Coordinates of C-alpha atoms and ligand atoms in Angstrom, one line a residue:
M62 CA -56.7 31.3 -144.1
F63 CA -55.1 34.5 -145.3
T64 CA -52.9 35.5 -148.1
I65 CA -50.5 38.3 -148.3
E66 CA -50.2 40.1 -151.6
V67 CA -47.4 42.4 -152.3
V68 CA -48.2 44.7 -155.2
S69 CA -46.4 47.8 -156.5
V70 CA -48.9 50.2 -158.1
T71 CA -49.8 53.9 -158.3
E72 CA -52.5 55.2 -156.2
E73 CA -55.0 55.3 -159.1
D74 CA -54.4 51.6 -159.8
L75 CA -55.6 50.5 -156.5
P76 CA -59.1 48.9 -156.5
T77 CA -61.7 49.6 -153.9
V78 CA -61.6 46.6 -151.7
E79 CA -62.7 45.7 -148.2
T80 CA -59.4 45.6 -146.4
P81 CA -59.9 46.5 -142.8
N82 CA -56.3 45.8 -142.0
T83 CA -54.6 47.6 -144.8
L84 CA -51.1 48.9 -144.3
I85 CA -50.1 51.5 -146.8
V86 CA -46.4 51.9 -147.3
S87 CA -45.2 54.7 -149.5
P88 CA -41.6 55.2 -150.6
L89 CA -41.6 58.6 -148.9
G90 CA -42.3 57.0 -145.6
S91 CA -45.9 58.2 -145.3
F92 CA -47.7 55.5 -143.4
A93 CA -51.2 54.7 -142.3
A94 CA -52.4 51.9 -140.2
E95 CA -56.1 51.6 -140.6
P96 CA -58.3 50.3 -137.8
T97 CA -59.6 46.8 -138.1
A98 CA -63.1 47.9 -137.5
A99 CA -63.2 50.2 -140.4
A100 CA -65.5 48.8 -143.1
A101 CA -65.7 49.6 -146.8
E102 CA -62.7 51.8 -146.6
P103 CA -61.4 53.1 -149.9
A104 CA -57.8 52.4 -149.9
N105 CA -56.9 55.6 -151.7
G106 CA -57.1 57.7 -148.6
Q107 CA -59.9 59.9 -149.9
S108 CA -62.2 58.9 -147.1
E109 CA -61.1 60.7 -144.0
K110 CA -64.1 60.1 -141.8
A111 CA -63.1 56.7 -140.4
R112 CA -59.6 57.8 -139.6
P113 CA -58.8 58.2 -135.9
E114 CA -57.9 61.8 -135.0
D115 CA -54.5 60.8 -133.6
V116 CA -53.2 59.3 -136.8
P117 CA -51.9 61.9 -139.2
P118 CA -53.7 61.8 -142.5
T119 CA -51.9 60.3 -145.3
A120 CA -52.0 62.0 -148.7
P121 CA -49.7 60.3 -151.1
S122 CA -49.6 61.9 -154.5
P123 CA -51.9 60.2 -157.0
S124 CA -49.0 59.1 -159.3
M125 CA -46.7 58.0 -156.5
P126 CA -45.8 54.3 -156.5
I127 CA -47.2 52.6 -153.5
T128 CA -46.4 49.2 -152.1
K129 CA -49.4 47.8 -150.4
V130 CA -49.1 44.9 -148.0
Q131 CA -52.7 43.6 -147.8
P132 CA -53.5 40.9 -145.3
F133 CA -57.0 40.0 -146.5
L134 CA -58.4 39.2 -143.1
N135 CA -61.9 39.6 -141.9
E136 CA -63.6 38.7 -138.7
D137 CA -65.3 35.7 -140.2
D138 CA -61.9 34.4 -141.2
L139 CA -60.6 34.9 -137.7
R140 CA -63.5 33.0 -136.1
K141 CA -63.3 30.0 -138.4
S142 CA -61.1 27.0 -137.7
V143 CA -58.3 26.1 -140.0
W144 CA -60.4 23.2 -141.2
E145 CA -63.4 25.4 -142.1
R146 CA -61.1 27.8 -143.9
A147 CA -59.6 25.0 -145.8
L148 CA -63.1 23.9 -146.8
D149 CA -63.8 27.4 -148.1
H150 CA -60.8 27.0 -150.4
R151 CA -61.3 23.4 -151.4
L152 CA -60.7 24.0 -155.1
E153 CA -57.3 25.5 -154.5
L154 CA -56.6 22.8 -152.0
L155 CA -57.5 20.1 -154.5
V156 CA -55.3 21.7 -157.2
S157 CA -52.3 22.0 -154.8
V158 CA -52.6 18.5 -153.5
T159 CA -52.9 17.1 -157.0
A160 CA -49.8 19.0 -158.1
V161 CA -47.8 17.7 -155.2
V162 CA -48.9 14.1 -155.8
V163 CA -48.1 14.4 -159.6
I164 CA -44.7 15.9 -158.9
T165 CA -43.9 13.3 -156.3
L166 CA -45.1 10.4 -158.4
S167 CA -43.1 11.5 -161.5
L168 CA -40.0 12.0 -159.4
G169 CA -40.5 8.7 -157.8
I170 CA -41.1 6.9 -161.1
G171 CA -38.2 8.7 -162.8
L172 CA -35.8 7.8 -160.0
G173 CA -37.2 4.3 -159.8
V174 CA -36.7 3.7 -163.5
G175 CA -33.1 5.0 -163.3
L176 CA -32.3 2.9 -160.2
S177 CA -34.4 -0.2 -160.6
C178 CA -32.9 -1.1 -164.0
A179 CA -29.5 -1.3 -162.4
G180 CA -28.5 -4.9 -162.7
K181 CA -31.6 -5.6 -164.8
F182 CA -32.4 -5.6 -168.5
R183 CA -34.2 -2.5 -169.9
C184 CA -36.7 -3.2 -172.7
G185 CA -35.5 -0.9 -175.5
A186 CA -36.2 2.7 -174.9
S187 CA -39.2 2.0 -172.6
S188 CA -39.1 2.2 -168.9
K189 CA -39.8 -1.5 -168.4
C190 CA -37.0 -3.4 -166.7
I191 CA -36.9 -7.2 -166.5
E192 CA -34.7 -9.5 -164.4
A193 CA -31.3 -10.0 -166.1
L194 CA -31.9 -13.8 -165.9
L195 CA -34.9 -13.5 -168.2
Q196 CA -32.9 -12.0 -171.1
C197 CA -32.5 -14.5 -173.9
D198 CA -34.4 -17.2 -171.9
G199 CA -36.6 -18.0 -175.0
K200 CA -39.7 -16.2 -173.8
E201 CA -40.5 -12.6 -174.7
Q202 CA -41.0 -10.5 -171.6
C203 CA -40.6 -7.1 -173.3
E204 CA -43.5 -5.7 -175.3
N205 CA -41.5 -5.7 -178.5
G206 CA -39.4 -8.8 -177.7
E207 CA -36.2 -6.8 -177.2
D208 CA -35.2 -9.3 -174.5
E209 CA -34.9 -12.0 -177.1
L210 CA -32.9 -10.1 -179.6
S211 CA -29.1 -9.9 -179.8
C212 CA -28.8 -13.4 -178.2
V213 CA -26.4 -14.7 -180.8
R214 CA -23.2 -13.2 -182.1
L215 CA -20.2 -14.0 -184.2
S216 CA -16.9 -13.3 -182.4
G217 CA -13.2 -13.0 -183.1
R218 CA -11.3 -13.3 -186.3
S219 CA -12.8 -16.7 -187.2
S220 CA -16.5 -15.8 -186.7
V221 CA -17.0 -18.1 -183.7
V222 CA -20.7 -18.6 -182.8
Q223 CA -21.7 -17.4 -179.3
V224 CA -25.0 -17.5 -177.6
Q225 CA -26.2 -15.4 -174.7
R226 CA -28.1 -16.5 -171.6
A227 CA -28.7 -14.2 -168.7
G228 CA -26.0 -11.7 -169.9
L229 CA -23.3 -14.4 -170.2
W230 CA -21.8 -15.1 -173.6
M231 CA -21.0 -18.8 -174.3
T232 CA -19.0 -20.2 -177.2
V233 CA -20.8 -23.0 -179.1
C234 CA -18.9 -26.3 -179.4
F235 CA -19.0 -28.0 -182.8
D236 CA -20.1 -31.4 -181.3
D237 CA -23.8 -31.1 -182.0
W238 CA -23.8 -28.4 -184.5
T239 CA -26.1 -28.8 -187.6
I240 CA -26.7 -26.8 -190.8
W241 CA -30.2 -26.1 -189.4
L242 CA -28.6 -24.4 -186.4
G243 CA -26.4 -22.4 -188.7
E244 CA -29.4 -21.2 -190.7
S245 CA -31.3 -20.3 -187.5
A246 CA -28.2 -18.3 -186.3
C247 CA -28.0 -16.4 -189.6
R248 CA -31.7 -15.4 -189.4
Q249 CA -31.1 -14.2 -185.9
L250 CA -28.1 -12.2 -187.1
G251 CA -30.5 -10.4 -189.5
Y252 CA -29.6 -12.2 -192.7
N253 CA -31.9 -13.9 -195.2
S254 CA -29.0 -16.1 -196.3
Y255 CA -26.7 -18.8 -195.0
V256 CA -23.4 -19.8 -196.6
A257 CA -21.6 -22.4 -194.5
S258 CA -20.8 -23.6 -191.1
S259 CA -17.2 -24.7 -190.2
S260 CA -15.2 -25.4 -187.2
S261 CA -12.0 -24.1 -185.6
P262 CA -9.8 -25.9 -183.0
V263 CA -10.6 -24.4 -179.5
N264 CA -7.0 -23.6 -178.9
S265 CA -6.7 -21.6 -182.1
I266 CA -9.3 -19.0 -181.2
E267 CA -8.8 -15.9 -179.0
P268 CA -8.3 -16.9 -175.4
E269 CA -11.3 -15.0 -174.1
L270 CA -13.6 -17.0 -176.4
Q271 CA -12.3 -20.4 -175.1
Y272 CA -13.8 -20.3 -171.7
I273 CA -17.5 -21.1 -171.5
L274 CA -18.2 -23.9 -174.0
V275 CA -21.7 -25.1 -174.6
S276 CA -23.4 -27.5 -176.9
L277 CA -26.9 -26.9 -178.3
D278 CA -29.4 -29.7 -178.1
S279 CA -31.2 -29.8 -181.4
P280 CA -33.2 -33.0 -181.7
H281 CA -35.6 -31.7 -184.4
G282 CA -35.8 -28.8 -186.8
G283 CA -38.3 -26.0 -187.0
V284 CA -38.3 -22.2 -186.5
V285 CA -36.6 -22.0 -183.1
K286 CA -34.1 -19.5 -182.0
L287 CA -30.6 -20.7 -181.1
H288 CA -30.7 -19.6 -177.5
N289 CA -34.0 -21.3 -177.0
M290 CA -32.3 -24.6 -177.3
T291 CA -31.2 -26.6 -174.3
I292 CA -27.7 -25.3 -173.5
I293 CA -25.5 -28.1 -172.3
S294 CA -22.4 -27.0 -170.4
K295 CA -19.3 -28.7 -171.7
S296 CA -16.4 -29.2 -169.5
Q297 CA -14.7 -30.7 -172.6
C298 CA -15.8 -30.1 -176.1
T299 CA -15.3 -33.7 -177.4
S300 CA -14.4 -32.6 -180.9
G301 CA -12.1 -30.0 -179.5
K302 CA -13.6 -27.6 -182.1
V303 CA -16.0 -24.7 -181.9
A304 CA -18.6 -23.7 -184.5
T305 CA -17.8 -20.9 -186.9
L306 CA -20.4 -19.4 -189.3
K307 CA -20.7 -17.5 -192.6
C308 CA -24.1 -16.1 -193.5
I309 CA -23.1 -14.0 -196.5
E310 CA -20.4 -14.0 -199.2
C311 CA -18.9 -10.6 -198.5
G312 CA -15.7 -8.6 -198.6
F313 CA -14.5 -9.8 -202.0
R314 CA -13.8 -7.9 -205.2
P315 CA -14.2 -10.4 -207.9
Q316 CA -13.9 -7.8 -210.7
Y317 CA -10.9 -6.0 -209.4
T318 CA -7.3 -6.7 -210.4
S319 CA -4.9 -5.0 -208.1
R320 CA -2.3 -4.7 -210.9
I321 CA -4.3 -1.7 -212.3
V322 CA -3.2 1.3 -210.3
G323 CA -4.9 4.5 -211.1
G324 CA -3.6 7.1 -208.5
N325 CA -6.4 7.9 -206.2
L326 CA -9.1 7.7 -208.9
S327 CA -10.9 4.4 -208.2
R328 CA -11.5 1.7 -210.7
P329 CA -14.8 0.0 -211.4
G330 CA -15.1 -2.9 -208.9
Q331 CA -12.4 -1.6 -206.6
F332 CA -15.0 -0.6 -203.9
P333 CA -18.1 -2.5 -205.0
W334 CA -19.7 -1.9 -201.6
Q335 CA -19.5 1.9 -202.0
V336 CA -22.8 3.7 -202.8
S337 CA -23.8 7.3 -203.4
L338 CA -26.7 8.5 -201.3
Q339 CA -28.7 11.2 -203.1
N340 CA -31.3 13.4 -201.6
K341 CA -33.7 14.9 -204.3
G342 CA -31.1 14.0 -206.9
E343 CA -28.1 15.5 -205.1
H344 CA -25.2 13.5 -203.8
M345 CA -25.1 14.0 -200.0
C346 CA -23.2 11.1 -198.5
G347 CA -21.6 7.8 -199.0
G348 CA -22.7 4.4 -197.7
S349 CA -21.7 0.8 -197.7
I350 CA -23.6 -2.3 -198.8
I351 CA -23.7 -4.8 -196.0
T352 CA -26.5 -7.2 -197.3
P353 CA -28.7 -7.2 -200.4
H354 CA -31.3 -5.1 -198.4
W355 CA -29.2 -2.9 -196.2
I356 CA -26.9 0.1 -196.6
L357 CA -24.9 1.4 -193.6
T358 CA -24.2 5.1 -193.4
A359 CA -23.7 8.0 -190.9
A360 CA -26.7 9.1 -188.8
H361 CA -25.9 12.8 -189.5
C362 CA -26.5 12.2 -193.3
V363 CA -30.2 11.3 -192.7
Y364 CA -31.0 13.0 -189.4
G365 CA -33.8 15.4 -190.2
F366 CA -34.1 13.9 -193.7
S367 CA -35.7 10.6 -192.8
N368 CA -38.3 10.6 -195.5
P369 CA -37.3 7.5 -197.5
V370 CA -39.1 8.9 -200.6
E371 CA -36.6 11.7 -201.0
W372 CA -33.6 9.4 -201.1
G373 CA -32.0 7.4 -203.9
V374 CA -29.2 4.9 -203.6
Y375 CA -26.7 4.5 -206.5
A376 CA -24.7 1.3 -206.4
G377 CA -22.1 0.0 -208.9
I378 CA -21.0 3.4 -210.1
T379 CA -17.8 5.3 -210.1
E380 CA -19.0 8.6 -211.7
L381 CA -21.7 10.9 -210.5
P382 CA -24.6 11.6 -211.0
G383 CA -25.4 8.0 -211.6
H384 CA -24.7 7.5 -215.3
G385 CA -27.8 5.8 -216.5
S386 CA -28.2 3.4 -213.6
A387 CA -31.5 3.8 -211.9
A388 CA -31.7 5.0 -208.3
L389 CA -32.6 2.3 -205.8
E390 CA -35.6 3.2 -203.7
V391 CA -35.3 3.4 -199.9
D392 CA -38.0 1.7 -197.9
K393 CA -36.9 2.6 -194.3
I394 CA -34.3 4.8 -192.6
V395 CA -33.3 4.0 -189.1
Y396 CA -30.6 5.8 -187.1
H397 CA -29.1 4.8 -183.8
A398 CA -31.4 5.3 -180.9
R399 CA -28.6 7.0 -179.0
Y400 CA -27.7 9.4 -181.8
K401 CA -28.6 12.9 -180.5
G402 CA -27.5 15.1 -183.4
K403 CA -24.0 15.3 -182.1
L404 CA -20.9 13.2 -182.8
D405 CA -21.6 10.0 -180.9
Y406 CA -23.4 7.0 -182.4
D407 CA -23.2 8.5 -185.8
I408 CA -24.6 5.5 -187.6
A409 CA -27.8 4.7 -189.6
L410 CA -29.2 2.0 -191.8
L411 CA -31.2 2.3 -195.0
K412 CA -33.3 -0.5 -196.1
L413 CA -33.8 -0.9 -199.8
R414 CA -37.2 -1.5 -201.3
T415 CA -35.8 -4.2 -203.6
P416 CA -32.7 -6.3 -202.9
L417 CA -29.5 -5.7 -204.7
L418 CA -28.1 -8.3 -207.1
F419 CA -24.4 -8.9 -206.5
N420 CA -22.5 -8.9 -209.8
G421 CA -18.9 -7.9 -209.2
S422 CA -19.4 -4.2 -209.5
V423 CA -22.0 -4.4 -206.7
E424 CA -20.9 -6.4 -203.7
P425 CA -21.3 -6.3 -199.9
I426 CA -18.6 -5.6 -197.4
C427 CA -18.3 -7.8 -194.3
L428 CA -19.2 -6.5 -190.9
P429 CA -16.4 -7.0 -188.4
N430 CA -17.1 -9.6 -185.6
H431 CA -17.6 -8.9 -182.0
G432 CA -14.3 -8.3 -180.2
E433 CA -12.2 -7.9 -183.3
V434 CA -9.4 -5.3 -182.8
Y435 CA -7.6 -3.4 -185.4
E436 CA -4.0 -2.5 -184.6
D437 CA -2.9 1.1 -184.8
G438 CA -1.0 1.6 -188.0
T439 CA -3.1 -0.9 -189.9
M440 CA -3.5 0.5 -193.4
C441 CA -7.1 0.8 -194.5
W442 CA -9.0 2.5 -197.3
I443 CA -11.4 5.4 -197.4
S444 CA -13.4 6.2 -200.5
G445 CA -16.1 8.6 -201.7
W446 CA -17.2 11.4 -203.9
G447 CA -16.5 14.1 -201.3
A448 CA -14.9 17.4 -201.7
T449 CA -11.2 17.4 -202.7
E450 CA -10.5 20.4 -200.5
N451 CA -12.2 21.7 -197.4
G452 CA -15.4 23.5 -198.4
G453 CA -15.0 22.4 -202.1
E454 CA -17.4 20.7 -204.5
S455 CA -18.2 17.0 -204.6
S456 CA -15.9 15.0 -206.8
V457 CA -17.5 13.6 -210.0
V458 CA -15.3 10.5 -209.9
L459 CA -15.0 8.1 -206.9
R460 CA -11.8 8.8 -205.1
S461 CA -10.0 6.7 -202.5
A462 CA -6.9 6.8 -200.3
V463 CA -5.0 4.6 -198.0
V464 CA -4.8 5.8 -194.4
P465 CA -3.4 4.2 -191.2
L466 CA -5.6 3.7 -188.1
I467 CA -4.6 6.0 -185.3
S468 CA -4.9 4.9 -181.6
T469 CA -7.4 6.7 -179.4
K470 CA -4.6 7.6 -177.1
E471 CA -2.8 9.4 -180.0
C472 CA -6.0 10.9 -181.3
T473 CA -6.9 12.5 -178.0
Q474 CA -3.5 14.2 -177.5
P475 CA -3.9 17.9 -176.6
D476 CA -3.0 19.1 -180.1
V477 CA -5.3 16.6 -181.8
Y478 CA -8.9 16.0 -180.5
P479 CA -8.6 16.1 -176.6
G480 CA -11.7 14.8 -174.9
L481 CA -13.6 14.3 -178.2
I482 CA -13.0 10.7 -179.1
S483 CA -15.4 8.2 -177.5
A484 CA -15.2 4.4 -177.5
G485 CA -17.6 4.5 -180.5
M486 CA -15.1 6.4 -182.7
I487 CA -11.9 5.4 -184.5
C488 CA -9.4 7.9 -186.0
A489 CA -7.5 7.3 -189.2
G490 CA -5.2 9.5 -191.3
Y491 CA -1.9 11.2 -191.0
L492 CA -1.0 13.6 -188.3
Q493 CA 1.1 15.5 -190.7
G494 CA -2.0 16.0 -192.8
G495 CA -2.4 15.8 -196.6
V496 CA -4.7 12.7 -197.0
D497 CA -8.2 12.6 -195.5
S498 CA -11.9 12.2 -196.1
C499 CA -13.9 15.4 -196.5
Q500 CA -17.4 16.8 -196.8
G501 CA -19.6 14.5 -198.9
D502 CA -17.5 11.4 -197.9
S503 CA -19.5 11.0 -194.7
G504 CA -21.2 7.7 -194.2
G505 CA -18.8 6.0 -196.6
P506 CA -16.5 3.1 -195.7
L507 CA -13.3 2.9 -193.8
A508 CA -12.4 -0.6 -195.1
C509 CA -9.6 -2.8 -193.9
E510 CA -8.4 -6.0 -195.6
D511 CA -7.9 -9.0 -193.3
S512 CA -6.7 -12.3 -194.9
S513 CA -8.1 -11.2 -198.3
V514 CA -11.5 -10.3 -196.8
W515 CA -12.6 -6.7 -196.6
K516 CA -14.3 -5.6 -193.4
L517 CA -16.1 -2.4 -192.6
V518 CA -14.2 -1.0 -189.7
G519 CA -15.6 2.5 -189.8
A520 CA -18.1 4.9 -191.4
T521 CA -16.8 8.4 -192.2
S522 CA -18.2 10.7 -189.5
W523 CA -16.4 13.9 -188.8
G524 CA -13.2 15.9 -188.5
I525 CA -12.0 19.5 -188.2
G526 CA -11.4 20.7 -191.7
C527 CA -9.9 18.2 -194.2
A528 CA -6.4 16.9 -194.4
D529 CA -5.0 19.5 -191.9
A530 CA -2.1 18.6 -189.7
N531 CA -3.2 17.0 -186.3
K532 CA -6.8 16.9 -187.5
P533 CA -7.3 13.3 -188.9
G534 CA -10.6 11.9 -190.0
V535 CA -12.9 10.4 -187.3
Y536 CA -15.0 7.4 -188.1
T537 CA -17.9 5.6 -186.4
R538 CA -16.4 2.4 -184.9
I539 CA -18.6 -0.4 -186.3
T540 CA -17.7 -3.0 -183.6
Q541 CA -19.3 -0.6 -181.1
S542 CA -22.7 -0.7 -182.8
L543 CA -22.8 -4.4 -183.9
S544 CA -25.6 -5.4 -181.6
W545 CA -27.7 -2.3 -182.7
I546 CA -27.1 -3.2 -186.4
R547 CA -28.0 -6.9 -185.8
Q548 CA -31.2 -6.0 -183.8
E549 CA -32.4 -3.6 -186.5
M550 CA -31.8 -6.0 -189.3
E551 CA -33.3 -8.9 -187.3
V552 CA -36.4 -7.0 -186.3
R553 CA -37.1 -5.6 -189.8
T554 CA -36.3 -8.9 -191.5
R555 CA -38.7 -10.6 -189.1
E556 CA -41.4 -8.0 -189.9
E557 CA -40.9 -8.6 -193.6
T558 CA -41.2 -12.4 -193.1
L559 CA -44.4 -12.0 -191.1
Q560 CA -45.8 -9.7 -193.8
A561 CA -45.0 -12.3 -196.5
I562 CA -46.6 -15.0 -194.4
T563 CA -49.8 -13.0 -193.8
A564 CA -50.0 -11.9 -197.5
N565 CA -50.1 -15.6 -198.6
Ligands
4AZ614 C1 -18.1 16.1 -193.4 O1 -18.4 17.2 -193.2 C2 -16.7 15.6 -193.1 N1 -11.8 15.3 -192.5 C3 -16.3 14.3 -193.2 C4 -15.1 14.0 -192.9 C5 -14.2 14.9 -192.4 C6 -14.5 16.2 -192.2 C7 -15.8 16.6 -192.6 C8 -12.8 14.4 -192.0 O2 -18.9 15.3 -194.0

């Protein structure tokens, strides 16, 4: 084995090495090819005795840069077989082979993960993939049980119950529905509460929900997940009705009378779900109460500030800083796994250490259901303590404004936000400008009233400036992150239940 080294050095830098085959190449063209037989030849040309007479002596100046091409060959090397030479360098060989194997394996695994999960279910952020048919089959195949989460959802305007099996969503017929199933479903949706089960005629619900109807076989109670039940396919749903579910009283404003109109200053009880999120005592963002334990906000509000101890949540207030009410302590902060510090998936959840008591000035807002669409032009409300002009100070009083929803088509026009609006965002505001959310309103609600129930359609996320023409506010679209919200709430609520069981 031989190596070729190309070095650029001055004459003085060159070490004295045994290089019987040294070629000296100088930039001036002086050249010396030294005989193979010459041993212990200093490479600096000072030894003239071994040089054959017919080769002109080379005398490069001591400071002249020289490029040396040095094939380090000796006779032993020439005599040895390739195998023997390889053995002489087994350490290098071992390192090289290991490196090649490691690189090949990582590439292989990386590609494998990317490819093999196609058509399969990926266990959370891990590299494990399981057969799609095993998702929601009642047995946990993923390490953290992710394959058995998000197996129940509420869909459409009337909160129809749907269960998932092998990636297929099926609407639950009311025939064999029980309160016990309703309670189990609410637990799976991340609630600690259950309000009521009802039914809706099949033909009154959205057409896409009418297709696959199933009945759940529930002979006896117990802590069983809904999708673990025997799912009986129903060609006809005898009752002609599907199960609808309510897990929490939400979206009401019991203390607010709409006859009191106070410009854009909000009245106590007008936005009872609105909270102020304060970091080390300073208002940073807004948020919305969705359950007694959970506040929904924007990921960018807590990204890099995810130490719960630094945060305080103020609920039931209209004036900052908090006016006597004690800050609620934060137990956990989770932001969307796909949030990367940019604009997409700008959503986070804060879990409160102690649950909120709902009293009229503190109330939760409803989450929308899966598949609910909000028409362009629907008038919704934004609220917050944010700046009243771009770059200004936070407002002391809670302000609010009515804004129409803007279609993504309109919001991505060349003069608005071309290429910037993803499926997880929704725009709202006026293209002529004048009314908008601003710095400090982030994380707060974009709330729309639907048959007297208020739903959280968006969370204030971003915009260019505030209230400028063609630059409306952009909000995180809640329907896009419903399964993430449900999973987080279900997992943490389950953890809490387990802790309570083990503590007793
Ligand atoms: C912000 O920085 C922010 N005009 C929030 C909303 C908007 C702009 C900026 C929308 O929190």
